[in-house]
Tab-separated table of C-alpha atoms and ligand atoms in Angstrom:
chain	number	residue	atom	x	y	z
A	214	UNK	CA	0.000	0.000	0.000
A	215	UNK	CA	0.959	3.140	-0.695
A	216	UNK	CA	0.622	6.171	1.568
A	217	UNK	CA	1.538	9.850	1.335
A	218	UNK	CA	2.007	12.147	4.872
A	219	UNK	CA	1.608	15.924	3.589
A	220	UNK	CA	3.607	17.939	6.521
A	221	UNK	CA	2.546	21.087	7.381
A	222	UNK	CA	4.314	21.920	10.417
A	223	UNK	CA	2.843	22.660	13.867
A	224	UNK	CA	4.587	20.550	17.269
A	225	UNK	CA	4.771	17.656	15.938
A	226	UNK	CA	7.293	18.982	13.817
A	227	UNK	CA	8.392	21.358	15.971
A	228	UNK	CA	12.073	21.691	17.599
A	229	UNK	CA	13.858	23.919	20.758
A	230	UNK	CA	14.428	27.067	19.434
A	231	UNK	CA	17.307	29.251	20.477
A	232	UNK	CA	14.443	31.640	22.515
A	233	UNK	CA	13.397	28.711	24.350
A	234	UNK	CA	10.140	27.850	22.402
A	235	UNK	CA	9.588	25.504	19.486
A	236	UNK	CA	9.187	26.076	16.070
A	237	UNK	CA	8.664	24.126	13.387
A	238	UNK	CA	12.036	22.943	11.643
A	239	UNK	CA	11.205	18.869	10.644
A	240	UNK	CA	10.139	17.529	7.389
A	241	UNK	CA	7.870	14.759	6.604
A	242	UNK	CA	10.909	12.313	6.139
A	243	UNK	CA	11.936	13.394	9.658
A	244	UNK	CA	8.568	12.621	11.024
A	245	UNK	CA	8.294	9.139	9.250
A	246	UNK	CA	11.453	8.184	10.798
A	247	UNK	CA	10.671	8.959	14.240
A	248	UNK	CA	7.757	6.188	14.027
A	249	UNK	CA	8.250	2.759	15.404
A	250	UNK	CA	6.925	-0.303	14.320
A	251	UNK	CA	6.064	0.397	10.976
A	252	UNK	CA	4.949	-2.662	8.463
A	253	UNK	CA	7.342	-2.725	5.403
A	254	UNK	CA	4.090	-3.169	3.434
A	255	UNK	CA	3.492	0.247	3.659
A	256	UNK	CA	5.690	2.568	1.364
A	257	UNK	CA	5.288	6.085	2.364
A	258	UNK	CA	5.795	9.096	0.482
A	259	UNK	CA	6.655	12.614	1.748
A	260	UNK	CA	4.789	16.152	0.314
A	261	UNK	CA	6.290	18.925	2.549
A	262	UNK	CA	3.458	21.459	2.042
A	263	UNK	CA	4.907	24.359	4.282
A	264	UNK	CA	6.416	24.061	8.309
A	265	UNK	CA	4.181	27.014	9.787
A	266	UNK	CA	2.561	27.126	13.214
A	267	UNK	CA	-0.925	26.028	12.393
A	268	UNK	CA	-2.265	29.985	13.821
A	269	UNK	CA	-0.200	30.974	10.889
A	270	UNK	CA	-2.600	29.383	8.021
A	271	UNK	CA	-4.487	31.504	5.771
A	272	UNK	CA	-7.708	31.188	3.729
A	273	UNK	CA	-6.074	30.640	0.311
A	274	UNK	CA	-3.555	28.202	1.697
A	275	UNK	CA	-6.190	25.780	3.374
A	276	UNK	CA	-7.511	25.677	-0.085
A	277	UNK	CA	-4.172	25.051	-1.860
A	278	UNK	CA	-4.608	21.905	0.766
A	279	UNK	CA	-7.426	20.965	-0.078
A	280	UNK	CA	-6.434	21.162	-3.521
A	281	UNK	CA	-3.798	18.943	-3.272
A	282	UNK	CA	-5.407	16.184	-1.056
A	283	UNK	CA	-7.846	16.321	-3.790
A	284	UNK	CA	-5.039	15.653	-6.069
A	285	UNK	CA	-3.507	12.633	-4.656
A	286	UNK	CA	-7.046	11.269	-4.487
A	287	UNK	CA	-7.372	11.240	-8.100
A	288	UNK	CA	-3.941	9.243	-8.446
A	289	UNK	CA	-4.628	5.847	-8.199
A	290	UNK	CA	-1.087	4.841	-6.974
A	291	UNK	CA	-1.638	6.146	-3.393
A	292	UNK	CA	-4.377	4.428	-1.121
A	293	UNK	CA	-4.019	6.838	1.755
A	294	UNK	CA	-3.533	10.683	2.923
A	295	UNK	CA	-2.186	11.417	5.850
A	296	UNK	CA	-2.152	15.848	6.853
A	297	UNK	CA	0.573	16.687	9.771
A	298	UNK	CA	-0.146	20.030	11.541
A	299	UNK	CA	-0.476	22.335	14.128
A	300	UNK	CA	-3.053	21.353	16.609
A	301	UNK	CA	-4.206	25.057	17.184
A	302	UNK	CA	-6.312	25.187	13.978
A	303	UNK	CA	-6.541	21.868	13.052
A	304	UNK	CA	-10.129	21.436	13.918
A	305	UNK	CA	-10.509	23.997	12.006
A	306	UNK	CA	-8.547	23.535	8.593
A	307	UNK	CA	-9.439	19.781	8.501
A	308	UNK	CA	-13.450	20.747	8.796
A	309	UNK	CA	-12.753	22.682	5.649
A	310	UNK	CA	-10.402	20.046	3.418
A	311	UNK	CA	-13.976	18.024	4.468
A	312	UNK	CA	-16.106	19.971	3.334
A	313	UNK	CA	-14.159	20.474	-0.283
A	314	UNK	CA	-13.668	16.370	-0.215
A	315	UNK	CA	-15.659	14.039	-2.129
A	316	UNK	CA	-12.948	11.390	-2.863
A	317	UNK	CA	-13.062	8.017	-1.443
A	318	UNK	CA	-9.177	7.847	-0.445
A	319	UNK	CA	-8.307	7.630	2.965
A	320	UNK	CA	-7.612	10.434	4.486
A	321	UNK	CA	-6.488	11.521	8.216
A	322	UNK	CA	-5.002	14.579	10.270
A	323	UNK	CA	-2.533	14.425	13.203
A	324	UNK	CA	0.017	16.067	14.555
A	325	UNK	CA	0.984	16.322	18.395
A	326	UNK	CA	0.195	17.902	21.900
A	327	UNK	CA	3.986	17.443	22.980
A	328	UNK	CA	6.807	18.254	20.537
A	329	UNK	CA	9.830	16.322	20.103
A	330	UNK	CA	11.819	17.874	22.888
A	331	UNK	CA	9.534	16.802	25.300
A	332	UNK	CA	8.909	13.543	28.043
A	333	UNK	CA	6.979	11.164	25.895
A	334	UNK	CA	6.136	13.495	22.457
A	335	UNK	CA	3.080	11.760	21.367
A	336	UNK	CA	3.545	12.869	17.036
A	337	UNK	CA	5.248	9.577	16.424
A	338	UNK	CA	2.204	7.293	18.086
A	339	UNK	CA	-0.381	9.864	16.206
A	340	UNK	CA	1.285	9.407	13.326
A	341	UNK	CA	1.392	5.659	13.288
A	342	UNK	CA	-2.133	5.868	14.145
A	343	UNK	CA	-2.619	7.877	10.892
A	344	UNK	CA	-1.397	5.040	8.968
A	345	UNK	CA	-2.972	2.665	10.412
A	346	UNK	CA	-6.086	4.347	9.858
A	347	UNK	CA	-5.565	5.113	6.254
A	348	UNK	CA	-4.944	1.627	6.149
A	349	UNK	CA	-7.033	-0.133	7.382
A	350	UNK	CA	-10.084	-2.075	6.114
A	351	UNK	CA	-13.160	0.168	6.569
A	352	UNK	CA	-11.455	3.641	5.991
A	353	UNK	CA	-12.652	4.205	2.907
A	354	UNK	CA	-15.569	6.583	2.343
A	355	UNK	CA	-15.652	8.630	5.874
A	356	UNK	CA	-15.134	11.475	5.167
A	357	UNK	CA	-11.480	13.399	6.482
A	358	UNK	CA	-10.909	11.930	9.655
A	359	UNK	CA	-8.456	13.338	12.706
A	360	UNK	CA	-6.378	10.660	14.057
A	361	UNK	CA	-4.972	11.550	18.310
A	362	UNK	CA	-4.009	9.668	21.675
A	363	UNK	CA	-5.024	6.462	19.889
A	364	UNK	CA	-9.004	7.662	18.789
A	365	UNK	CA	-10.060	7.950	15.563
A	366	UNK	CA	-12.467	11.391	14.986
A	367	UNK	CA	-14.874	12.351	12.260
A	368	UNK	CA	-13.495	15.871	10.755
A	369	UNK	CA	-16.926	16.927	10.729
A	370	UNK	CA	-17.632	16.505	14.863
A	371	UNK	CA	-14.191	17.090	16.468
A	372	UNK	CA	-12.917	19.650	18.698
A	373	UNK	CA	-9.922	20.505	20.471
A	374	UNK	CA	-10.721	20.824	24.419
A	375	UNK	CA	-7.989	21.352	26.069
A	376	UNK	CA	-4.410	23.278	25.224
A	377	UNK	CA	-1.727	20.746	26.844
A	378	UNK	CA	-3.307	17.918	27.445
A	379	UNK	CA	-2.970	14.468	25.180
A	380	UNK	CA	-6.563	13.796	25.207
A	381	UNK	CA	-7.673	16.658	23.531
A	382	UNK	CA	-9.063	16.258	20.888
A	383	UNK	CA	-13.175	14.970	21.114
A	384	UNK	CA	-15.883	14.269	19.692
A	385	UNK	CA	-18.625	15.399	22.601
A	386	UNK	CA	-21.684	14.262	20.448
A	387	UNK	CA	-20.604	10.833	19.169
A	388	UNK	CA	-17.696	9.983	20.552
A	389	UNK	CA	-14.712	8.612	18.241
A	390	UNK	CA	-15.635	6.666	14.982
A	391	UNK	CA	-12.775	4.171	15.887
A	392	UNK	CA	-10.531	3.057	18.200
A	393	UNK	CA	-6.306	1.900	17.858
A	394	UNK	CA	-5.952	-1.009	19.574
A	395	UNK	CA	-2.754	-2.478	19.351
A	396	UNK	CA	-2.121	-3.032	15.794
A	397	UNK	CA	-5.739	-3.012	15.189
A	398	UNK	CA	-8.071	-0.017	13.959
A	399	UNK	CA	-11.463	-1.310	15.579
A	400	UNK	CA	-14.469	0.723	13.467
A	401	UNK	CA	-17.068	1.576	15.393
A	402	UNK	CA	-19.538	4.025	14.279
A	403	UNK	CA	-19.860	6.412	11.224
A	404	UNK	CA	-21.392	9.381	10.142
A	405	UNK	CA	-23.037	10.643	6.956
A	406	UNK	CA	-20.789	12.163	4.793
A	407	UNK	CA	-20.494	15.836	4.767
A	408	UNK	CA	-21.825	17.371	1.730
A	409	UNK	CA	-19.661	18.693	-0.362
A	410	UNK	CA	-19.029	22.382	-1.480
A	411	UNK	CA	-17.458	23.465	-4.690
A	412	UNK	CA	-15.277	26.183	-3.266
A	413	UNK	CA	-14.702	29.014	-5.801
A	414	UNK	CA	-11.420	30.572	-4.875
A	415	UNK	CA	-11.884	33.669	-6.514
A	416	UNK	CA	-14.962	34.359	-4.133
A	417	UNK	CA	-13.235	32.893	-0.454
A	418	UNK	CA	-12.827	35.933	1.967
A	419	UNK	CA	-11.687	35.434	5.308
A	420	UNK	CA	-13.241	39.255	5.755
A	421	UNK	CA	-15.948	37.659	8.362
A	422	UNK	CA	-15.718	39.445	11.684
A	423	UNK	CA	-16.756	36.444	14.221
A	424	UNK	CA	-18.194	37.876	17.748
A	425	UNK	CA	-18.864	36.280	20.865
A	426	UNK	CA	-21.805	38.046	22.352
A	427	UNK	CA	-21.625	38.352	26.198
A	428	UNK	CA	-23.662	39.612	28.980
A	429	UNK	CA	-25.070	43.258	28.379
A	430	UNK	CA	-22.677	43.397	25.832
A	431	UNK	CA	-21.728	47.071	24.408
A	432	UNK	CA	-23.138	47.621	21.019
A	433	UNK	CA	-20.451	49.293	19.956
A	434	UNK	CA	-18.783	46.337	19.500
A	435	UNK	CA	-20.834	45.145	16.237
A	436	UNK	CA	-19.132	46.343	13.265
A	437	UNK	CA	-20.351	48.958	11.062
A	438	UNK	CA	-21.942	48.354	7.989
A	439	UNK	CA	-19.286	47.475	5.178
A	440	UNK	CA	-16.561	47.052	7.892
A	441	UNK	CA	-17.263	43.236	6.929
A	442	UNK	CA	-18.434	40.961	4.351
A	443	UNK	CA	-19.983	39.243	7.059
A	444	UNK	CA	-20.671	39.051	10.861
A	445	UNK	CA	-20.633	35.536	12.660
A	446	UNK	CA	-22.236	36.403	16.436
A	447	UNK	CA	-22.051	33.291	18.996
A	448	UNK	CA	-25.261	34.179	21.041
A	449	UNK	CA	-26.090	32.815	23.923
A	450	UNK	CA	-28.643	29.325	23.592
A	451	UNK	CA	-30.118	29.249	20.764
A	452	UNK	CA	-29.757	32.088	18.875
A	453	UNK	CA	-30.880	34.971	21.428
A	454	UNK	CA	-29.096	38.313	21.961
A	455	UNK	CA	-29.472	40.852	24.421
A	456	UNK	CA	-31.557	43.984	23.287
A	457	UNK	CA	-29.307	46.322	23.287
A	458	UNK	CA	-27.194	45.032	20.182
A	459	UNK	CA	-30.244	44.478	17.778
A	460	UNK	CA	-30.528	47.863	16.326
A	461	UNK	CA	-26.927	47.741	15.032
B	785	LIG	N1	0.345	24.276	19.883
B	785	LIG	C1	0.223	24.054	18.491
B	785	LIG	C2	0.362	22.596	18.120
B	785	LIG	O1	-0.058	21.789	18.906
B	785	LIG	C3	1.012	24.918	17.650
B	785	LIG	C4	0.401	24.944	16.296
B	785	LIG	O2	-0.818	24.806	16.178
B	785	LIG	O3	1.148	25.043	15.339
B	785	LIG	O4	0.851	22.195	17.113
């Protein structure tokens, strides 16, 4: 089988930097290697997409990715995808390559809580994970799927809950869609597939203002008229805002 791990960058291929951070310096080949235990059935190819902290993405270039996943889907020599990046947005950018995705290839984002410099970094496990998702019996057809701490998620229902820990990524309404056990992917559940979207880049804008509305929240804080393409408000429950902010 053939498999192809797309790094973007993020901690998992993050090193020590001289300020006393990380930042991300490894390529895919670099990440491969660090993986134990991995089946010589499986040749794996490296695309090194960019090495950004995932905060760092922009519009355009999560649909350059999804562009290219969509590419290696239509080439029949590879039977999985695996994305490496930055856990910060990756809720976020894998929702999207989802919603532009209507292959049936395999395909699965990790990347890591801990970096490398760390007591037990947990990229190389996620990333064996990965591949052992992408190939495994049962993968096909799911959707884009988010492989951590041993749980396979459904793109379309995971979140990120927590900023250190190794657990965090969830799926509060379902749960995860399948579990690593051992050497084992064990299915378990499965959702509809998202529907589809055919994004036209010419028309993406990342010009939406997106507000959290609060307690007796100041109007002022609602952007003008033509500030924004768009306004996103979180309200409280269900929809409902406090008075005060419906005339703007
Ligand atoms: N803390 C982040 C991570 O887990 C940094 C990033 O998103 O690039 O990868």
């Amino acid at each position: 089988m053939s498999v192809v791990v797309i790094s973007t960058g993020g901690t998992i291929a993050s090193t020590k930097d001289s300020g006393g951070g990380a930042s991300p310096e490894l390529t895919g080949e670099d990440l491969i290697a660090s993986v134990p235990g991995l089946s010589d059935d499986i040749e794996l190819t490296t695309d090194d997409f960019s090495n950004i902290p995932s905060p760092q993405f922009s519009i355009s270039q999560m649909h350059r990715l999804s562009e290219l996943v969509a590419e290696y889907d239509r080439d029949d020599t590879v039977d999985g995808i695996i994305v490496t990046q930055g856990t910060d947005t990756l809720e976020e950018v894998a929702y999207f390559v989802d919603l532009c995705y209507d292959g049936d290839t395999p395909v699965v984002f990790t990347g890591a809580m801990r970096n490398p410099s760390l007591a037990s970094p947990d990229g190389p496990a996620n990333l064996l994970t990965a591949i052992r998702t992408v190939t495994s019996d049962g993968a096909r057809g799911r959707g884009v799927l988010v492989a951590f701490n041993d749980q396979v998620h459904a793109a379309k229902l995971v979140t990120k809950t927590h900023s250190m820990r190794l657990d965090a990524f969830q799926s509060p309404e379902l749960g995860p869609l399948a579990v690593h056990d051992e050497e084992t992917v064990r299915w378990r559940a499965s959702v509809d597939p998202t529907p589809t979207i055919d994004v036209d880049p010419e028309t993406l804008t990342s010009e939406v203002a997106a507000l959290t509305v609060t307690v007796d929240i100041p109007p002022s804080q609602i952007p003008e008229p033509g500030d924004f393409e768009a306004v996103a408000l979180a309200t409280t429950g269900s929809g409902h805002i406090p008075p005060g902010i419906i005339p703007p």
